[in-house]
Coordinates of C-alpha atoms and ligand atoms in Angstrom, one line a residue:
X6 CA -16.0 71.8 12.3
X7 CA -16.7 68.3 10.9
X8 CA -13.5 66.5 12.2
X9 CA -14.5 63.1 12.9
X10 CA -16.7 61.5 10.0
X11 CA -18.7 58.9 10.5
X12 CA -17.2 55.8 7.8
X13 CA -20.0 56.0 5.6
X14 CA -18.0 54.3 2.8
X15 CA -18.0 51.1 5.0
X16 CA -21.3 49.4 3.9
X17 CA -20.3 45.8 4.9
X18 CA -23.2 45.4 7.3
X19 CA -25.3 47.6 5.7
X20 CA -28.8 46.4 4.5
X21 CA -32.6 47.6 2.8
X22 CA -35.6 46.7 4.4
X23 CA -37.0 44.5 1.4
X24 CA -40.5 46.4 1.5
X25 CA -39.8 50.2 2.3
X26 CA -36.4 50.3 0.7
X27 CA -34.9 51.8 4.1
X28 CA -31.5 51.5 4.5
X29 CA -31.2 49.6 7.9
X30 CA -28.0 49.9 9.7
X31 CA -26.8 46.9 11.9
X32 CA -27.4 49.2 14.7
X33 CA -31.0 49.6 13.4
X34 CA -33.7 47.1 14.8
X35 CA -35.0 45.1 12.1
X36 CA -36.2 41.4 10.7
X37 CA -33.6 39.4 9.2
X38 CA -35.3 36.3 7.1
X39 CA -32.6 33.8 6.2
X40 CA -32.8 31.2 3.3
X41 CA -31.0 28.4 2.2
X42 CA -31.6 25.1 0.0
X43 CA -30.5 21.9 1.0
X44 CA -31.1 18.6 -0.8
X45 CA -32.3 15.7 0.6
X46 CA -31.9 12.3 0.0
X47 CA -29.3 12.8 -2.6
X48 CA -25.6 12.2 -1.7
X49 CA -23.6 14.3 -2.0
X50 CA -25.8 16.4 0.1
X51 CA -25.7 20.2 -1.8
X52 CA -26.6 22.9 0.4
X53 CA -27.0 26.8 -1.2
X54 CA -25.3 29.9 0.3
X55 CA -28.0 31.6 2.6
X56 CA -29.8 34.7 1.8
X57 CA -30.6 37.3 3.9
X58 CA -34.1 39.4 3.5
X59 CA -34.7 42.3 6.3
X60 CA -37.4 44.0 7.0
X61 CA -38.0 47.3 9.2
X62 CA -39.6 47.1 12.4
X63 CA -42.6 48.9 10.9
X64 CA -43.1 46.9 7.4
X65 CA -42.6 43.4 9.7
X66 CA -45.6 44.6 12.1
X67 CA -47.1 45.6 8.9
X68 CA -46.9 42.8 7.0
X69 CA -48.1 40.1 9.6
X70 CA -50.9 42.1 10.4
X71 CA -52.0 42.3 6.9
X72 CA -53.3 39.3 4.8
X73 CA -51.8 36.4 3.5
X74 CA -49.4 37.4 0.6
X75 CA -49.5 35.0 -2.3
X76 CA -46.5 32.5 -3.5
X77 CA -45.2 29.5 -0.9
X78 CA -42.1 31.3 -0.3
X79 CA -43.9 34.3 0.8
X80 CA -46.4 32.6 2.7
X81 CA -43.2 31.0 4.7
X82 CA -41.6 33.8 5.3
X83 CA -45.0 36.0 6.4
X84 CA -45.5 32.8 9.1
X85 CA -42.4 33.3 10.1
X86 CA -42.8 37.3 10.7
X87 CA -46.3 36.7 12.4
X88 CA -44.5 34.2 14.9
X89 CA -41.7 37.3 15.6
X90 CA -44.9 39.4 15.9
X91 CA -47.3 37.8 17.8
X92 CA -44.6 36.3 20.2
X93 CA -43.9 39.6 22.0
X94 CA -44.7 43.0 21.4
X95 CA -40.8 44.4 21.6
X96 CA -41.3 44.4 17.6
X97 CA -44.2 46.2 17.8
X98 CA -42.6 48.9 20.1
X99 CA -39.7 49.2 17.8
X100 CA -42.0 50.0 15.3
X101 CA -43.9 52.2 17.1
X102 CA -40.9 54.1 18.5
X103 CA -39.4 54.6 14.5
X104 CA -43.2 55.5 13.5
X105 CA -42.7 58.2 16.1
X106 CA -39.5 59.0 15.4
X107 CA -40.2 60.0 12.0
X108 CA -43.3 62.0 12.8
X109 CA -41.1 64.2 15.6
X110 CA -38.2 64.8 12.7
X111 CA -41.2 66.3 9.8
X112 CA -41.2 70.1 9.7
X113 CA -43.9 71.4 12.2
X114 CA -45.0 74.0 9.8
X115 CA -48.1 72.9 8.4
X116 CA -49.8 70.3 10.5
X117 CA -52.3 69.5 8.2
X118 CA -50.3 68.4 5.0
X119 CA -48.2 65.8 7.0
X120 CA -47.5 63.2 4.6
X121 CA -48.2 59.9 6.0
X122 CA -45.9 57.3 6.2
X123 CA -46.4 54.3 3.8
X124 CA -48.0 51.6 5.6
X125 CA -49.8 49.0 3.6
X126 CA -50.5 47.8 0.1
X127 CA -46.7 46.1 -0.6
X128 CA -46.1 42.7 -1.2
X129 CA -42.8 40.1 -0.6
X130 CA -41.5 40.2 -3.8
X131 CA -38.5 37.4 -3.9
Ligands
LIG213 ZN1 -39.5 48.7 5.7

């Protein structure tokens, strides 16, 4: 008896972690990066519609822990994750409570073919 549907057509708030590809829900915790371009010194002054990157809890925790990616922009935006990171470790719980999360919901069949989550060896591509 599926009555009430959840509106899955609605995907206004809707986003992808920019690493893993996971859909993140605005209900989801996550890393929003935002991005805009402003002149300066140049009248009139222009300023760009702002982008928004997001990143799962896990990939965010992930990628400040892990080397310096290459590319300015990247390097910003990795500062800017390591500040979120290093500030205080709420991030890191989330992460660890969705890295937990997905190892309760695996089949507890075979134990020893668990296939382990993807952590590691992705870059910012912008
Ligand atoms: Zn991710």
């Amino acid at each position: 008896m599926a009555a009430a549907r959840p509106p899955r057509m609605t995907r206004l708030e809707n986003w992808y972690c920019l690493r893993c590809n996971q859909e993140l829900e605005s209900k989801n915790k996550s890393v929003a990066v935002y991005m805009f371009a402003q002149t300066v010194g140049i009248k009139p002054r222009q300023k760009s519609s702002a982008q928004r990157i997001c990143f799962c809890p896990q990939c965010s925790v992930s990628l400040a822990m892990g080397p310096p990616p290459e590319g300015a922009l990247n390097i910003a935006a990795w500062n800017m994750i390591r500040d979120l990171v290093g500030a205080d470790p709420a991030l890191n719980q989330a992460a660890w409570d969705s890295l937990r999360g997905v190892v309760g919901s695996l089949p507890s069949g075979d134990a020893e073919s668990v296939p382990r989550p993807a952590v590691g060896g992705a870059y910012f591509e912008f």
